[in-house]
């Protein structure tokens, strides 16, 4: 890939910014930084970064308010960096349009992996592939066909709707609510127990060992992720 | 007097009691077969469709196809099977419904009698219990099962039902009449659409005649209208709505101390029965009531007791004037009929005060006034004698009066030389006016007569005789008498007004002083003491003050100091507080007590009870003292309420402040610790890219350990601060295990992870984040204490008590006796020869998190293979036993 992607780091701690910058530069990204919400919005307009890493604890504005603003202003891939125990905050940010999240203290390798997934999704969204491969499972989003190995897997419409929603953004966490509004579009009160049961039946059809699932992984309290 | 309508506190109270209770909706029908059950199920279905949690407690479909179709889709609480003398009966399972606690439960056939040995003999009692638990109940009832109509229905249908429900259950119910015209019902009967038990079919043939059905239908509609009316009355009272409401009939009878009152009460009862109307006996208490003899009081109490027995409500209303008080009460109660007795008062009394009857008839507006003759059984002499006694005054008054007449006579003799005879007559006016003004009408008249006699005898020619030669002198006699009458009238009126003003000034001063003292006091104890001391002083009684507590009434203050109360006194105090009514001596409850207890009520409930007793064990309170006591208790309630509220606010403020500090500290500490940690960890990883060095590896491992330690410390701080966020939801154990295994892959590197959980294990109710931390800590623990290279097993088993989820390692296990202590903070596995790196917090967090979600944890040693085993017990109540039905099309 010759194109160098530009990344924006928004964090009020200079040390963190420096280290994240070092890691990203090593991985061949152009990096710009912002320490406040105001600077961040400003940078976003001027630099048009492909990816934005946003810490929710900013001095001048609630990070959650910033999420929809960022998504309105640009098509940057937005990854939230937040404290380990702020599950509600993560879900809120994801439901507001953030693409993924990362928990502090984080592993640099994990950070780079998330950034790569985010950028790949961006390419897919821009009109790329409609075939998603996860392990030996292939999801053809155009033909609505799912194969495992060489054999076609027969899914019920709801199972397919669930899988398709995860496969549209492989590697990215999709919140319970995002999945449920897609799978049960006519229901207003969503019961997570229906989703749990549906995930279980889907795993039985797709996973090698449903006892230790690898394709569809769970983010406790947040949502599910298709491991591509 | 203030005539604007005021909300009736009793009515507000009744409405308030309804809140928190479930509501009863009754589908009332005239006869079997009108479709009550069908209607109830349809209604239940609609509620269910709009998201309300509706279950069926018991429904009899009698095999009707359309009804059975409606039962489908409802959750049905299985019936309790009762074996009664070889018959297997299915009764409603009250406990199961209470445990399930739906929003609405459908209970068919309210009048049903339960099988012997059930908790309540009747189903309506089960329903009462459900309502008390806050569950709404929909139920069905036929009109002939209502207690008061049982006789009426039996009289024209010749069918008497044994199963009845009391009328009171209808009072607070929403009633929906399920109506079907008689012709259609008979049609349905012919078509076999009405369920009739075999043995009763012949009797019922008569029952279902058109005339019977028409009459039953009318009864049902009328009873429903009556219930609605009663509820409207409460509403009107609670909201103090004035204006004309189209209400049903309501009878009020005025009860006085006169002997004919019992007859009036009986007449009112007959009138009320004829109109099928509720009725109330009322006594208007005026100033005159204070002068009643004890016989009269007893008679009044008897009349009230009679009225109660005959089904009336009773009420005593203070007012300045009988006619006005009655009129006001009748308007407040929305009365349509007022029954009063023909006045037993003298024409003389009426001439002066106006006739109560006339004024009532004139001012009563829409209300029909029935004036009934007082029954002749008792003489009017008894009260008359009493009045006479009072008005004749003291003999001393007459002696004084006569002495004055004598003095004036002597003075007149002396002055006769100097003044005219006519002026001497004027002198006599002085004793007449004095006696009339001071001693009353009769003394004044006596002096008038005596004066005219003396004037006649000593001054009028021929003196020394009582002969009147000059007709002019007749006039002077008439004048004396006239002056006596007029003066005594004015004087009596002034006396009465002065006395009234004095007593009300005294009362106001007392109240003001009481309220000032209460406002000035700063502690609960002070207030309680002031209440006791002031009431004791004002009524010349001993007082105690008790407050409610879970252990029963607690003595808080007494005047004079008193430290013990008998069991009966405590019982009376408790009753007074629980029922918000006076109890003990002089009330209608627990009268054997020497003490009279009055509740002290504020808007949020009864705050205390005040007890009064007299040293000589007499009646603690006269009825004319009750209003003053009530006013004092109102003030007391406000003061007690204010104190309790202040205490609550201070306490709430403390708690809020403490919580705020705690969470501020926690979030600041966690931020301040995490930021440098993240930096260090990232820096170490950056270093590792260049080097492969032991020192850097050590740095990395220790940084990870520090991160884990900080995370555990913060978790523990959260547990101890009580600010653990909990959000329990349906959780799949496969999910929980898989993500925990994924997140501990570093510390479990080189080990085989075995997961053995039955594929059909139910979902559990848990906070996914807390469960995740529990499993991470357990897996981490297994990774550290298990022998190198051995496997870690995660085992899920279903037992009758629930689900057990175990994390098992192979290694030294836990030393015997340490199984409980491993969960204590900073306990480390002892006896291990290798240096283990743990924080000593992991298992304590496991236990705290597990308990927060209602799980139990257990640690034990396994022998084959040897190792430690940690078990999470998940009780059945936290398990989703039935997976939700899912139509997947």
PDB file of N, CA, C and O in Angstrom, chain B residues 256-258 286-289 291-292 320-323 342-359 380 383-384 386-388 391 441-442 489 492-493 496:
ATOM      1  N   UNK B 256     -80.328  13.791  67.694  1.00  0.00           N
ATOM      2  CA  UNK B 256     -80.081  14.696  68.816  1.00  0.00           C
ATOM      3  C   UNK B 256     -80.169  13.907  70.108  1.00  0.00           C
ATOM      4  O   UNK B 256     -80.401  12.701  70.100  1.00  0.00           O
ATOM      5  N   UNK B 257     -80.007  14.604  71.211  1.00  0.00           N
ATOM      6  CA  UNK B 257     -80.050  13.938  72.508  1.00  0.00           C
ATOM      7  C   UNK B 257     -81.485  13.667  72.940  1.00  0.00           C
ATOM      8  O   UNK B 257     -81.734  13.046  73.966  1.00  0.00           O
ATOM      9  N   UNK B 258     -82.456  14.120  72.149  1.00  0.00           N
ATOM     10  CA  UNK B 258     -83.862  13.950  72.563  1.00  0.00           C
ATOM     11  C   UNK B 258     -84.290  12.493  72.442  1.00  0.00           C
ATOM     12  O   UNK B 258     -83.758  11.749  71.629  1.00  0.00           O
ATOM     13  N   UNK B 286     -73.123  21.687  69.196  1.00  0.00           N
ATOM     14  CA  UNK B 286     -73.039  23.146  69.344  1.00  0.00           C
ATOM     15  C   UNK B 286     -72.609  23.469  70.754  1.00  0.00           C
ATOM     16  O   UNK B 286     -72.288  22.575  71.534  1.00  0.00           O
ATOM     17  N   UNK B 287     -72.657  24.740  71.092  1.00  0.00           N
ATOM     18  CA  UNK B 287     -72.296  25.160  72.451  1.00  0.00           C
ATOM     19  C   UNK B 287     -73.162  24.472  73.482  1.00  0.00           C
ATOM     20  O   UNK B 287     -72.705  24.128  74.559  1.00  0.00           O
ATOM     21  N   UNK B 288     -74.440  24.304  73.132  1.00  0.00           N
ATOM     22  CA  UNK B 288     -75.358  23.682  74.077  1.00  0.00           C
ATOM     23  C   UNK B 288     -74.937  22.257  74.437  1.00  0.00           C
ATOM     24  O   UNK B 288     -75.262  21.765  75.507  1.00  0.00           O
ATOM     25  N   UNK B 289     -74.197  21.605  73.519  1.00  0.00           N
ATOM     26  CA  UNK B 289     -73.815  20.217  73.773  1.00  0.00           C
ATOM     27  C   UNK B 289     -72.999  20.069  75.044  1.00  0.00           C
ATOM     28  O   UNK B 289     -73.015  19.033  75.687  1.00  0.00           O
ATOM     29  N   UNK B 291     -73.579  21.359  77.764  1.00  0.00           N
ATOM     30  CA  UNK B 291     -74.440  21.347  78.949  1.00  0.00           C
ATOM     31  C   UNK B 291     -75.242  20.060  79.074  1.00  0.00           C
ATOM     32  O   UNK B 291     -76.076  19.936  79.966  1.00  0.00           O
ATOM     33  N   UNK B 292     -75.045  19.116  78.157  1.00  0.00           N
ATOM     34  CA  UNK B 292     -75.855  17.901  78.193  1.00  0.00           C
ATOM     35  C   UNK B 292     -75.599  17.119  79.470  1.00  0.00           C
ATOM     36  O   UNK B 292     -74.481  17.067  79.961  1.00  0.00           O
ATOM     37  N   UNK B 320     -71.687  26.041  64.928  1.00  0.00           N
ATOM     38  CA  UNK B 320     -72.196  27.025  65.882  1.00  0.00           C
ATOM     39  C   UNK B 320     -73.702  26.954  65.943  1.00  0.00           C
ATOM     40  O   UNK B 320     -74.311  27.446  66.875  1.00  0.00           O
ATOM     41  N   UNK B 321     -74.302  26.323  64.954  1.00  0.00           N
ATOM     42  CA  UNK B 321     -75.749  26.400  64.843  1.00  0.00           C
ATOM     43  C   UNK B 321     -76.235  25.121  64.173  1.00  0.00           C
ATOM     44  O   UNK B 321     -75.652  24.671  63.190  1.00  0.00           O
ATOM     45  N   UNK B 322     -77.263  24.523  64.725  1.00  0.00           N
ATOM     46  CA  UNK B 322     -77.708  23.211  64.257  1.00  0.00           C
ATOM     47  C   UNK B 322     -78.106  23.248  62.778  1.00  0.00           C
ATOM     48  O   UNK B 322     -77.662  22.427  61.979  1.00  0.00           O
ATOM     49  N   UNK B 323     -78.936  24.227  62.417  1.00  0.00           N
ATOM     50  CA  UNK B 323     -79.458  24.263  61.048  1.00  0.00           C
ATOM     51  C   UNK B 323     -78.314  24.433  60.059  1.00  0.00           C
ATOM     52  O   UNK B 323     -78.229  23.731  59.033  1.00  0.00           O
ATOM     53  N   UNK B 342     -89.518  16.479  64.428  1.00  0.00           N
ATOM     54  CA  UNK B 342     -90.280  17.688  64.698  1.00  0.00           C
ATOM     55  C   UNK B 342     -89.704  18.285  65.960  1.00  0.00           C
ATOM     56  O   UNK B 342     -89.383  17.574  66.905  1.00  0.00           O
ATOM     57  N   UNK B 343     -89.583  19.583  66.000  1.00  0.00           N
ATOM     58  CA  UNK B 343     -88.875  20.210  67.106  1.00  0.00           C
ATOM     59  C   UNK B 343     -89.529  19.910  68.431  1.00  0.00           C
ATOM     60  O   UNK B 343     -90.749  20.021  68.594  1.00  0.00           O
ATOM     61  N   UNK B 344     -88.709  19.557  69.410  1.00  0.00           N
ATOM     62  CA  UNK B 344     -89.209  19.304  70.745  1.00  0.00           C
ATOM     63  C   UNK B 344     -89.063  20.570  71.588  1.00  0.00           C
ATOM     64  O   UNK B 344     -89.223  20.536  72.795  1.00  0.00           O
ATOM     65  N   UNK B 345     -88.731  21.629  70.951  1.00  0.00           N
ATOM     66  CA  UNK B 345     -88.470  22.843  71.726  1.00  0.00           C
ATOM     67  C   UNK B 345     -89.749  23.645  71.918  1.00  0.00           C
ATOM     68  O   UNK B 345     -90.708  23.518  71.170  1.00  0.00           O
ATOM     69  N   UNK B 346     -89.721  24.504  72.878  1.00  0.00           N
ATOM     70  CA  UNK B 346     -90.907  25.296  73.199  1.00  0.00           C
ATOM     71  C   UNK B 346     -91.130  26.365  72.139  1.00  0.00           C
ATOM     72  O   UNK B 346     -90.197  26.784  71.454  1.00  0.00           O
ATOM     73  N   UNK B 347     -92.361  26.775  72.010  1.00  0.00           N
ATOM     74  CA  UNK B 347     -92.660  27.866  71.064  1.00  0.00           C
ATOM     75  C   UNK B 347     -91.855  29.084  71.445  1.00  0.00           C
ATOM     76  O   UNK B 347     -91.469  29.896  70.634  1.00  0.00           O
ATOM     77  N   UNK B 348     -91.568  29.176  72.712  1.00  0.00           N
ATOM     78  CA  UNK B 348     -90.844  30.326  73.259  1.00  0.00           C
ATOM     79  C   UNK B 348     -89.397  30.329  72.722  1.00  0.00           C
ATOM     80  O   UNK B 348     -88.883  31.340  72.251  1.00  0.00           O
ATOM     81  N   UNK B 349     -88.772  29.138  72.769  1.00  0.00           N
ATOM     82  CA  UNK B 349     -87.398  29.002  72.274  1.00  0.00           C
ATOM     83  C   UNK B 349     -87.355  29.341  70.785  1.00  0.00           C
ATOM     84  O   UNK B 349     -86.492  30.067  70.311  1.00  0.00           O
ATOM     85  N   UNK B 350     -88.336  28.805  70.066  1.00  0.00           N
ATOM     86  CA  UNK B 350     -88.337  29.025  68.630  1.00  0.00           C
ATOM     87  C   UNK B 350     -88.587  30.480  68.290  1.00  0.00           C
ATOM     88  O   UNK B 350     -88.045  30.999  67.303  1.00  0.00           O
ATOM     89  N   UNK B 351     -89.400  31.105  69.106  1.00  0.00           N
ATOM     90  CA  UNK B 351     -89.693  32.515  68.879  1.00  0.00           C
ATOM     91  C   UNK B 351     -88.400  33.316  68.934  1.00  0.00           C
ATOM     92  O   UNK B 351     -88.154  34.220  68.136  1.00  0.00           O
ATOM     93  N   UNK B 352     -87.536  32.927  69.866  1.00  0.00           N
ATOM     94  CA  UNK B 352     -86.304  33.699  70.046  1.00  0.00           C
ATOM     95  C   UNK B 352     -85.208  33.273  69.079  1.00  0.00           C
ATOM     96  O   UNK B 352     -84.415  34.072  68.617  1.00  0.00           O
ATOM     97  N   UNK B 353     -85.080  31.967  68.789  1.00  0.00           N
ATOM     98  CA  UNK B 353     -83.930  31.479  68.020  1.00  0.00           C
ATOM     99  C   UNK B 353     -84.283  31.108  66.601  1.00  0.00           C
ATOM    100  O   UNK B 353     -83.414  30.764  65.830  1.00  0.00           O
ATOM    101  N   UNK B 354     -85.579  31.133  66.288  1.00  0.00           N
ATOM    102  CA  UNK B 354     -85.979  30.697  64.954  1.00  0.00           C
ATOM    103  C   UNK B 354     -86.077  29.189  64.937  1.00  0.00           C
ATOM    104  O   UNK B 354     -85.381  28.492  65.680  1.00  0.00           O
ATOM    105  N   UNK B 355     -86.909  28.637  64.088  1.00  0.00           N
ATOM    106  CA  UNK B 355     -87.104  27.202  64.056  1.00  0.00           C
ATOM    107  C   UNK B 355     -86.068  26.549  63.161  1.00  0.00           C
ATOM    108  O   UNK B 355     -85.860  26.964  62.019  1.00  0.00           O
ATOM    109  N   UNK B 356     -85.405  25.540  63.693  1.00  0.00           N
ATOM    110  CA  UNK B 356     -84.405  24.800  62.916  1.00  0.00           C
ATOM    111  C   UNK B 356     -85.068  24.205  61.677  1.00  0.00           C
ATOM    112  O   UNK B 356     -84.551  24.290  60.563  1.00  0.00           O
ATOM    113  N   UNK B 357     -86.261  23.637  61.889  1.00  0.00           N
ATOM    114  CA  UNK B 357     -86.968  22.984  60.792  1.00  0.00           C
ATOM    115  C   UNK B 357     -87.258  23.987  59.679  1.00  0.00           C
ATOM    116  O   UNK B 357     -86.962  23.746  58.505  1.00  0.00           O
ATOM    117  N   UNK B 358     -87.800  25.149  60.066  1.00  0.00           N
ATOM    118  CA  UNK B 358     -88.140  26.148  59.055  1.00  0.00           C
ATOM    119  C   UNK B 358     -86.905  26.570  58.273  1.00  0.00           C
ATOM    120  O   UNK B 358     -86.924  26.668  57.050  1.00  0.00           O
ATOM    121  N   UNK B 359     -85.840  26.814  58.997  1.00  0.00           N
ATOM    122  CA  UNK B 359     -84.635  27.285  58.304  1.00  0.00           C
ATOM    123  C   UNK B 359     -84.075  26.226  57.382  1.00  0.00           C
ATOM    124  O   UNK B 359     -83.620  26.508  56.283  1.00  0.00           O
ATOM    125  N   UNK B 380     -91.075  14.467  77.610  1.00  0.00           N
ATOM    126  CA  UNK B 380     -90.166  15.580  77.392  1.00  0.00           C
ATOM    127  C   UNK B 380     -89.823  16.248  78.705  1.00  0.00           C
ATOM    128  O   UNK B 380     -89.118  17.228  78.724  1.00  0.00           O
ATOM    129  N   UNK B 383     -85.731  16.391  79.997  1.00  0.00           N
ATOM    130  CA  UNK B 383     -84.855  17.484  79.630  1.00  0.00           C
ATOM    131  C   UNK B 383     -85.408  18.822  80.119  1.00  0.00           C
ATOM    132  O   UNK B 383     -84.646  19.704  80.479  1.00  0.00           O
ATOM    133  N   UNK B 384     -86.736  18.942  80.144  1.00  0.00           N
ATOM    134  CA  UNK B 384     -87.316  20.211  80.542  1.00  0.00           C
ATOM    135  C   UNK B 384     -86.891  20.544  81.975  1.00  0.00           C
ATOM    136  O   UNK B 384     -86.496  21.661  82.262  1.00  0.00           O
ATOM    137  N   UNK B 386     -84.329  19.691  83.494  1.00  0.00           N
ATOM    138  CA  UNK B 386     -82.929  20.083  83.490  1.00  0.00           C
ATOM    139  C   UNK B 386     -82.793  21.560  83.138  1.00  0.00           C
ATOM    140  O   UNK B 386     -82.110  22.320  83.807  1.00  0.00           O
ATOM    141  N   UNK B 387     -83.511  21.947  82.070  1.00  0.00           N
ATOM    142  CA  UNK B 387     -83.418  23.333  81.630  1.00  0.00           C
ATOM    143  C   UNK B 387     -83.939  24.263  82.726  1.00  0.00           C
ATOM    144  O   UNK B 387     -83.337  25.280  83.042  1.00  0.00           O
ATOM    145  N   UNK B 388     -85.098  23.843  83.346  1.00  0.00           N
ATOM    146  CA  UNK B 388     -85.694  24.665  84.385  1.00  0.00           C
ATOM    147  C   UNK B 388     -84.707  24.882  85.529  1.00  0.00           C
ATOM    148  O   UNK B 388     -84.445  26.004  85.945  1.00  0.00           O
ATOM    149  N   UNK B 391     -82.344  27.498  84.704  1.00  0.00           N
ATOM    150  CA  UNK B 391     -82.781  28.871  84.473  1.00  0.00           C
ATOM    151  C   UNK B 391     -83.331  29.534  85.726  1.00  0.00           C
ATOM    152  O   UNK B 391     -83.386  30.752  85.799  1.00  0.00           O
ATOM    153  N   UNK B 441     -83.524  36.130  83.408  1.00  0.00           N
ATOM    154  CA  UNK B 441     -84.904  36.525  83.159  1.00  0.00           C
ATOM    155  C   UNK B 441     -85.811  36.270  84.355  1.00  0.00           C
ATOM    156  O   UNK B 441     -86.569  37.137  84.779  1.00  0.00           O
ATOM    157  N   UNK B 442     -85.693  35.075  84.921  1.00  0.00           N
ATOM    158  CA  UNK B 442     -86.678  34.729  85.946  1.00  0.00           C
ATOM    159  C   UNK B 442     -86.485  35.544  87.223  1.00  0.00           C
ATOM    160  O   UNK B 442     -87.450  36.008  87.816  1.00  0.00           O
ATOM    161  N   UNK B 489     -83.089  39.849  78.410  1.00  0.00           N
ATOM    162  CA  UNK B 489     -82.747  39.350  77.083  1.00  0.00           C
ATOM    163  C   UNK B 489     -81.411  39.912  76.604  1.00  0.00           C
ATOM    164  O   UNK B 489     -80.524  39.187  76.171  1.00  0.00           O
ATOM    165  N   UNK B 492     -78.567  38.610  78.740  1.00  0.00           N
ATOM    166  CA  UNK B 492     -78.235  37.209  78.483  1.00  0.00           C
ATOM    167  C   UNK B 492     -77.436  37.091  77.186  1.00  0.00           C
ATOM    168  O   UNK B 492     -76.447  36.360  77.103  1.00  0.00           O
ATOM    169  N   UNK B 493     -77.865  37.845  76.172  1.00  0.00           N
ATOM    170  CA  UNK B 493     -77.155  37.772  74.902  1.00  0.00           C
ATOM    171  C   UNK B 493     -75.714  38.269  75.047  1.00  0.00           C
ATOM    172  O   UNK B 493     -74.778  37.677  74.542  1.00  0.00           O
ATOM    173  N   UNK B 496     -73.653  35.673  76.822  1.00  0.00           N
ATOM    174  CA  UNK B 496     -73.279  34.558  75.960  1.00  0.00           C
ATOM    175  C   UNK B 496     -72.147  34.953  75.027  1.00  0.00           C
ATOM    176  O   UNK B 496     -71.174  34.222  74.849  1.00  0.00           O
TER     177      UNK B 496
END
